[in-house]
Amino acid sequence: MSGVRVLVGTKKGAFVLTSDGKRKNWDVAGPHFAGWEMYHVSGSPADPNRLYASQTSGWFGQVIQRSNDGGKTWEAVDNKFAYDGVPGTHKWYDGTQHPWEFKRVWRLEPSLTDPNTVYAGVEDAAMFMTSDGGKSWSELPALRTVKGDLWQPGAGGMGLHTILLDAEKPGRMFIAISAGGAFRTEDGGKSWKAMSKGLLSKYELPDPAAEVGHCVHCIAMHPSKPDTLFMQKHWDVMRSDDAGETWREISGDLPTDFGFPIAVHAHEPETVYVVPIKSDSEHYPPEGKLRVYRSRSGGNQWEPLTNGLPQKDCYVNVLRTAMAIDSMDECGVYFGTTGGQVYASADSGDHWAPIVRDLPAVLSVSVQTLK
């Protein structure tokens, strides 16, 4: 029987959760790299045993770890992330210019076809890649030329946190930066274009026509409809049907349109999931009720999914990379919270149960469907 492997990055280590196809009983392995912040743990679609992890510490810096056996053992690989040329400056919190400085890796996105090729989104925001399994990394510097001097850190830093790869057009990628905006390349990163038409950020950007500087929290797409993108912005849930050329709001009847993650059902490209949070100053669910909201119509009409989730006195947050979807015949949905819970639904969100309750604060969740 096929199974599922859920990779969880937390503030104090990484955990590997495994189950069979029924997804009722789980084995919890870890913590790997105990005490380290694990911003992202990701598996290769081309080789499910090849995993990559971003291990970071304010004291000891950044380490990239690689596993060739599904997370049983790990080895550190190259850690040199050097910006190409003279990186210059970007906007700082107070509006002044600040030197570009590498801090950590937020996102590791392995190639769809080659386990040795991985894209890395870093802070300060830039895109790097390796083609030798992490032995060396080089920047795709054209991204920073798209008005990078106007990008500004969000509350958590200026990180490139989302990387989407288009299986139908291998040169096309979509990325998102907080608070730089959303960008697209059609040529493997040689050139980039901002995707901002229709985005309004009246609280952060007084210019309604601003090309960059939008605080995009997460973007998602279904591989069968790569021209359709869904976005959770600092405020507003958005949709594009032309590969990011234009956007329209689909927040509809959500209790609040502020949140961090957004995800798409594995088999239904018009079924979308978000986790509304009360506000940008109160990072917890409205009314203390933890609810995932699902739209089966591609937005605007949303239903709360509550069965098995705490509906009182719950004040956790769900971060931008802490939700993932498996590709089993009956789609599974997973998310982790800043309270250390990892919840799973084996029926597209209708019913939920915790896999584990007492981990450190969860920073990322990704999932592999194993044959």
Coordinates of C-alpha atoms in Angstrom, one line a residue:
M1 CA 0.0 0.0 0.0
S2 CA 1.2 3.5 -0.7
G3 CA 1.9 5.9 2.1
V4 CA 2.5 9.5 3.1
R5 CA 5.5 11.2 4.5
V6 CA 5.0 14.6 6.2
L7 CA 8.1 16.7 6.7
V8 CA 7.8 19.3 9.5
G9 CA 10.2 22.1 10.3
T10 CA 9.9 23.7 13.7
K11 CA 11.7 26.3 15.8
K12 CA 13.6 23.5 17.6
G13 CA 14.2 20.8 15.0
A14 CA 12.7 18.8 12.1
F15 CA 10.3 15.9 12.4
V16 CA 9.4 13.2 9.8
L17 CA 5.8 11.8 10.2
T18 CA 4.9 8.7 8.2
S19 CA 1.7 6.7 7.7
D20 CA 0.2 4.2 5.3
G21 CA -2.5 5.1 2.8
K22 CA -5.2 5.1 5.4
R23 CA -3.5 7.9 7.3
K24 CA -4.9 7.0 10.7
N25 CA -1.8 5.8 12.6
W26 CA 1.4 7.8 12.4
D27 CA 5.1 7.2 13.3
V28 CA 6.8 10.4 14.5
A29 CA 10.6 10.5 14.0
G30 CA 12.8 13.3 15.4
P31 CA 13.8 15.8 16.4
H32 CA 16.5 16.0 13.7
F33 CA 18.9 18.9 14.3
A34 CA 17.4 19.5 17.8
G35 CA 17.5 23.1 18.9
W36 CA 17.9 24.5 15.4
E37 CA 15.3 26.5 13.5
M38 CA 14.2 24.5 10.5
Y39 CA 12.7 27.0 8.0
H40 CA 11.9 24.4 5.4
V41 CA 12.2 20.6 4.8
S42 CA 11.3 19.4 1.3
G43 CA 11.4 16.2 -0.7
S44 CA 12.3 15.6 -4.4
P45 CA 9.4 14.7 -6.7
A46 CA 11.9 12.8 -8.8
D47 CA 13.4 10.7 -6.0
P48 CA 11.2 10.5 -2.8
N49 CA 14.2 9.4 -0.7
R50 CA 16.1 12.6 -1.5
L51 CA 15.2 15.3 1.1
Y52 CA 16.6 18.8 1.7
A53 CA 16.4 20.8 4.9
S54 CA 17.3 24.4 5.8
Q55 CA 18.9 24.5 9.2
T56 CA 19.5 28.0 10.7
S57 CA 20.6 29.6 13.9
G58 CA 21.2 33.2 15.0
W59 CA 24.4 31.9 16.7
F60 CA 25.8 29.4 14.2
G61 CA 24.4 30.6 10.9
Q62 CA 22.9 28.6 8.0
V63 CA 23.4 24.9 7.1
I64 CA 21.8 23.0 4.2
Q65 CA 21.2 19.3 5.1
R66 CA 20.6 16.5 2.6
S67 CA 19.2 13.0 3.1
N68 CA 19.3 10.1 0.6
D69 CA 17.2 7.7 2.7
G70 CA 14.0 9.5 3.4
G71 CA 15.2 11.4 6.4
K72 CA 16.8 8.5 8.4
T73 CA 20.3 10.0 8.0
W74 CA 21.5 13.4 7.0
E75 CA 24.7 15.1 5.7
A76 CA 25.6 18.7 5.6
V77 CA 26.2 20.1 2.1
D78 CA 27.6 23.4 0.8
N79 CA 26.5 26.5 2.6
K80 CA 27.9 29.3 0.6
F81 CA 25.2 31.7 -0.6
A82 CA 27.0 34.6 -2.2
Y83 CA 25.1 37.3 -4.1
D84 CA 26.3 37.8 -7.7
G85 CA 28.3 40.9 -8.1
V86 CA 27.7 43.9 -5.9
P87 CA 24.2 43.4 -4.4
G88 CA 23.6 47.1 -3.6
T89 CA 20.8 48.2 -1.3
H90 CA 17.1 47.7 -0.7
K91 CA 14.5 49.7 1.3
W92 CA 14.7 49.3 5.1
Y93 CA 11.8 49.4 7.6
D94 CA 12.2 53.2 8.0
G95 CA 12.4 53.9 4.3
T96 CA 16.1 54.3 4.1
Q97 CA 18.4 52.2 2.0
H98 CA 20.1 49.2 3.6
P99 CA 22.8 46.8 2.3
W100 CA 21.7 43.4 1.0
E101 CA 22.8 40.8 3.5
F102 CA 22.3 37.0 3.4
K103 CA 20.7 35.7 6.6
R104 CA 19.0 32.3 6.0
V105 CA 17.2 30.0 3.5
W106 CA 13.4 30.2 3.7
R107 CA 12.5 27.8 0.9
L108 CA 13.9 24.8 -0.8
E109 CA 12.1 23.7 -3.9
P110 CA 13.5 20.6 -5.7
S111 CA 13.2 20.3 -9.4
L112 CA 10.3 18.2 -10.7
T113 CA 12.6 16.0 -12.8
D114 CA 16.1 16.1 -11.3
P115 CA 16.8 15.3 -7.6
N116 CA 20.1 17.2 -7.8
T117 CA 18.6 20.4 -8.9
V118 CA 17.1 22.6 -6.2
Y119 CA 15.9 26.2 -6.0
A120 CA 16.4 28.2 -2.8
G121 CA 14.6 31.3 -1.7
V122 CA 16.6 33.3 0.8
E123 CA 16.6 36.3 3.0
D124 CA 17.5 39.0 2.1
A125 CA 15.3 38.1 -0.8
A126 CA 17.0 36.4 -3.7
M127 CA 16.8 33.2 -5.7
F128 CA 19.6 30.6 -5.7
M129 CA 19.9 27.2 -7.4
T130 CA 22.1 24.1 -7.2
S131 CA 22.5 21.4 -9.9
D132 CA 24.8 19.2 -7.9
G133 CA 22.7 18.2 -5.0
G134 CA 23.6 21.2 -2.9
K135 CA 27.4 21.0 -3.3
S136 CA 27.4 24.5 -4.7
W137 CA 24.9 27.3 -5.0
S138 CA 24.7 30.2 -7.5
E139 CA 22.3 33.2 -7.6
L140 CA 19.8 33.9 -10.4
P141 CA 20.6 37.6 -10.0
A142 CA 18.2 39.0 -12.6
L143 CA 15.4 38.8 -10.0
R144 CA 16.9 41.6 -8.0
T145 CA 17.0 43.9 -11.0
V146 CA 13.2 44.1 -10.9
K147 CA 13.2 47.2 -8.7
G148 CA 14.9 45.4 -5.9
D149 CA 16.0 48.7 -4.3
L150 CA 12.3 49.2 -3.5
W151 CA 11.7 45.9 -1.8
Q152 CA 11.2 46.2 2.0
P153 CA 11.2 43.6 4.8
G154 CA 7.9 42.5 6.2
A155 CA 7.6 42.0 10.0
G156 CA 9.4 38.7 9.8
G157 CA 12.1 39.8 7.4
M158 CA 12.5 40.1 3.6
G159 CA 12.4 36.5 2.6
L160 CA 11.7 34.7 -0.7
H161 CA 9.3 32.2 0.7
T162 CA 7.3 30.7 -2.2
I163 CA 8.6 29.0 -5.4
L164 CA 6.2 27.3 -7.8
L165 CA 7.5 25.3 -10.8
D166 CA 5.4 24.8 -13.9
A167 CA 5.5 21.2 -15.1
E168 CA 4.1 22.2 -18.5
K169 CA 6.6 24.9 -19.2
P170 CA 9.9 23.9 -17.5
G171 CA 11.4 27.4 -17.8
R172 CA 8.5 29.0 -16.0
M173 CA 8.5 29.7 -12.3
F174 CA 6.5 31.9 -9.9
I175 CA 7.9 33.3 -6.7
A176 CA 6.7 35.5 -3.9
I177 CA 8.6 37.8 -1.5
S178 CA 7.6 39.5 1.7
A179 CA 7.4 42.4 1.1
G180 CA 8.7 42.6 -2.4
G181 CA 5.7 41.1 -4.3
A182 CA 5.1 38.3 -6.8
F183 CA 7.3 37.6 -9.8
R184 CA 7.3 35.3 -12.9
T185 CA 10.1 34.0 -15.1
E186 CA 9.6 32.2 -18.4
D187 CA 13.2 31.4 -19.1
G188 CA 14.5 29.7 -16.0
G189 CA 15.4 32.8 -14.1
K190 CA 17.3 34.8 -16.8
S191 CA 14.6 37.5 -16.7
W192 CA 11.7 38.2 -14.4
K193 CA 8.5 40.2 -14.4
A194 CA 6.5 41.6 -11.5
M195 CA 3.0 40.3 -11.2
S196 CA 1.1 43.2 -9.6
K197 CA -1.8 44.4 -11.7
G198 CA -4.9 44.4 -9.6
L199 CA -3.1 44.1 -6.3
L200 CA -4.0 46.8 -3.8
S201 CA -2.1 47.4 -0.6
K202 CA -3.6 50.6 0.8
Y203 CA -2.1 50.1 4.3
E204 CA 1.4 49.4 3.1
L205 CA 1.7 51.1 -0.3
P206 CA 0.0 54.5 -0.9
D207 CA 0.5 54.2 -4.6
P208 CA -2.3 52.0 -6.0
A209 CA -0.2 51.3 -9.2
A210 CA 2.9 50.2 -7.3
E211 CA 4.7 47.4 -9.3
V212 CA 6.7 46.0 -6.3
G213 CA 6.5 46.2 -2.6
H214 CA 3.3 44.2 -2.0
C215 CA 3.4 42.0 1.0
V216 CA 2.5 38.7 -0.6
H217 CA 2.2 35.9 2.0
C218 CA 1.8 32.9 -0.2
I219 CA 0.8 31.8 -3.7
A220 CA -0.5 28.4 -4.9
M221 CA -1.5 26.7 -8.1
H222 CA -2.7 23.3 -9.4
P223 CA -0.3 21.7 -11.8
S224 CA -3.1 21.0 -14.3
K225 CA -4.0 24.7 -14.5
P226 CA -0.7 26.6 -14.2
D227 CA -2.1 29.8 -15.5
T228 CA -4.5 30.0 -12.5
L229 CA -2.8 31.3 -9.4
F230 CA -4.2 31.8 -5.9
M231 CA -2.7 34.3 -3.5
Q232 CA -3.0 35.1 0.2
K233 CA -1.8 38.6 0.6
H234 CA -1.2 40.6 3.7
W235 CA -4.9 41.6 3.3
D236 CA -7.0 40.0 0.5
V237 CA -7.3 36.6 -1.0
M238 CA -6.6 37.0 -4.8
R239 CA -6.9 35.0 -8.0
S240 CA -5.3 35.2 -11.4
D241 CA -6.3 33.3 -14.5
D242 CA -3.6 34.7 -16.8
A243 CA -0.4 33.6 -15.0
G244 CA -0.3 36.6 -12.8
E245 CA -0.8 39.3 -15.4
T246 CA -3.9 40.5 -13.6
W247 CA -5.5 39.7 -10.2
R248 CA -9.0 39.9 -8.7
E249 CA -10.1 39.6 -5.1
I250 CA -11.9 36.4 -4.1
S251 CA -12.1 36.9 -0.3
G252 CA -15.9 36.7 -0.5
D253 CA -17.6 35.7 2.7
L254 CA -14.4 34.9 4.7
P255 CA -14.6 36.2 8.3
T256 CA -11.3 38.0 7.6
D257 CA -9.1 38.2 4.5
F258 CA -5.9 38.3 6.5
G259 CA -3.9 35.0 6.7
F260 CA -0.7 33.3 5.7
P261 CA -1.1 29.9 3.9
I262 CA -3.1 29.1 0.8
A263 CA -3.3 25.7 -0.9
V264 CA -5.1 23.9 -3.7
H265 CA -6.7 20.4 -3.7
A266 CA -4.7 17.8 -5.4
H267 CA -7.4 16.7 -7.9
E268 CA -9.8 19.7 -7.9
P269 CA -8.1 22.8 -9.3
E270 CA -11.0 25.0 -8.2
T271 CA -10.9 23.8 -4.5
V272 CA -8.8 26.2 -2.4
Y273 CA -7.9 26.3 1.3
V274 CA -7.0 29.2 3.6
V275 CA -6.7 29.8 7.3
P276 CA -8.1 33.2 8.3
I277 CA -6.3 35.0 11.1
K278 CA -7.9 37.9 12.9
S279 CA -5.6 40.7 11.8
D280 CA -2.0 41.7 11.1
S281 CA -1.6 42.7 14.8
E282 CA -3.6 39.8 16.3
H283 CA -2.1 36.7 14.8
Y284 CA -4.7 34.2 15.9
P285 CA -8.0 32.8 14.6
P286 CA -11.2 35.0 14.9
E287 CA -13.1 34.3 18.1
G288 CA -10.4 31.8 19.2
K289 CA -11.9 29.2 16.8
L290 CA -9.4 27.3 14.6
R291 CA -11.1 27.0 11.2
V292 CA -9.8 26.1 7.8
Y293 CA -11.9 27.6 5.1
R294 CA -12.5 25.8 1.8
S295 CA -13.9 27.1 -1.5
R296 CA -15.0 24.6 -4.1
S297 CA -15.7 27.4 -6.6
G298 CA -12.3 28.9 -6.9
G299 CA -13.0 31.6 -4.3
N300 CA -15.7 34.0 -3.1
Q301 CA -17.9 31.3 -1.6
W302 CA -16.2 29.8 1.5
E303 CA -17.2 27.1 4.0
P304 CA -15.6 26.7 7.5
L305 CA -14.1 23.3 8.2
T306 CA -14.2 22.7 11.9
N307 CA -14.8 19.0 12.6
G308 CA -11.9 17.9 14.9
L309 CA -10.4 21.4 15.3
P310 CA -10.6 23.4 18.6
Q311 CA -13.5 25.8 18.5
K312 CA -12.8 27.8 21.7
D313 CA -9.8 29.3 23.5
C314 CA -7.5 28.6 20.5
Y315 CA -5.0 31.4 19.8
V316 CA -2.4 29.8 17.6
N317 CA -1.2 30.9 14.2
V318 CA -0.6 29.0 10.9
L319 CA 2.4 30.3 9.0
R320 CA 2.8 30.7 5.3
T321 CA 4.6 27.4 4.6
A322 CA 2.8 25.4 7.2
M323 CA 0.1 23.8 5.0
A324 CA 0.4 21.0 2.4
I325 CA -1.7 18.7 0.3
D326 CA -1.0 15.0 -0.5
S327 CA -2.0 13.4 -3.8
M328 CA -3.8 10.3 -2.6
D329 CA -7.0 9.4 -4.3
E330 CA -8.8 10.9 -1.4
C331 CA -6.9 14.1 -0.9
G332 CA -5.2 14.7 2.4
V333 CA -4.7 18.2 3.9
Y334 CA -2.1 19.0 6.6
F335 CA -1.2 22.0 8.6
G336 CA 1.0 22.9 11.6
T337 CA 0.5 25.7 14.2
T338 CA 2.7 27.9 16.3
G339 CA 1.4 25.9 19.3
G340 CA 3.1 22.8 18.0
Q341 CA 0.1 20.9 16.7
V342 CA 0.1 19.2 13.3
Y343 CA -3.4 18.4 12.1
A344 CA -4.3 16.1 9.3
S345 CA -7.5 15.4 7.2
A346 CA -7.7 12.3 5.1
D347 CA -10.9 13.5 3.4
S348 CA -10.2 16.8 1.8
G349 CA -10.8 18.7 5.1
D350 CA -14.2 17.3 6.2
H351 CA -12.7 15.8 9.3
W352 CA -9.5 16.6 11.2
A353 CA -7.3 14.9 13.8
P354 CA -4.0 15.9 15.3
I355 CA -1.0 13.7 14.2
V356 CA 1.0 15.2 17.1
R357 CA 0.2 18.0 19.6
D358 CA 3.3 19.1 21.4
L359 CA 6.0 19.9 19.0
P360 CA 7.9 23.2 19.0
A361 CA 6.3 26.0 17.0
V362 CA 5.8 24.8 13.4
L363 CA 7.5 26.8 10.7
S364 CA 6.8 24.6 7.7
V365 CA 4.9 21.5 6.5
S366 CA 5.5 19.7 3.3
V367 CA 4.2 16.3 2.2
Q368 CA 5.3 13.4 0.0
T369 CA 2.9 10.8 -1.4
L370 CA 4.8 7.5 -1.6
K371 CA 4.1 4.7 -4.0

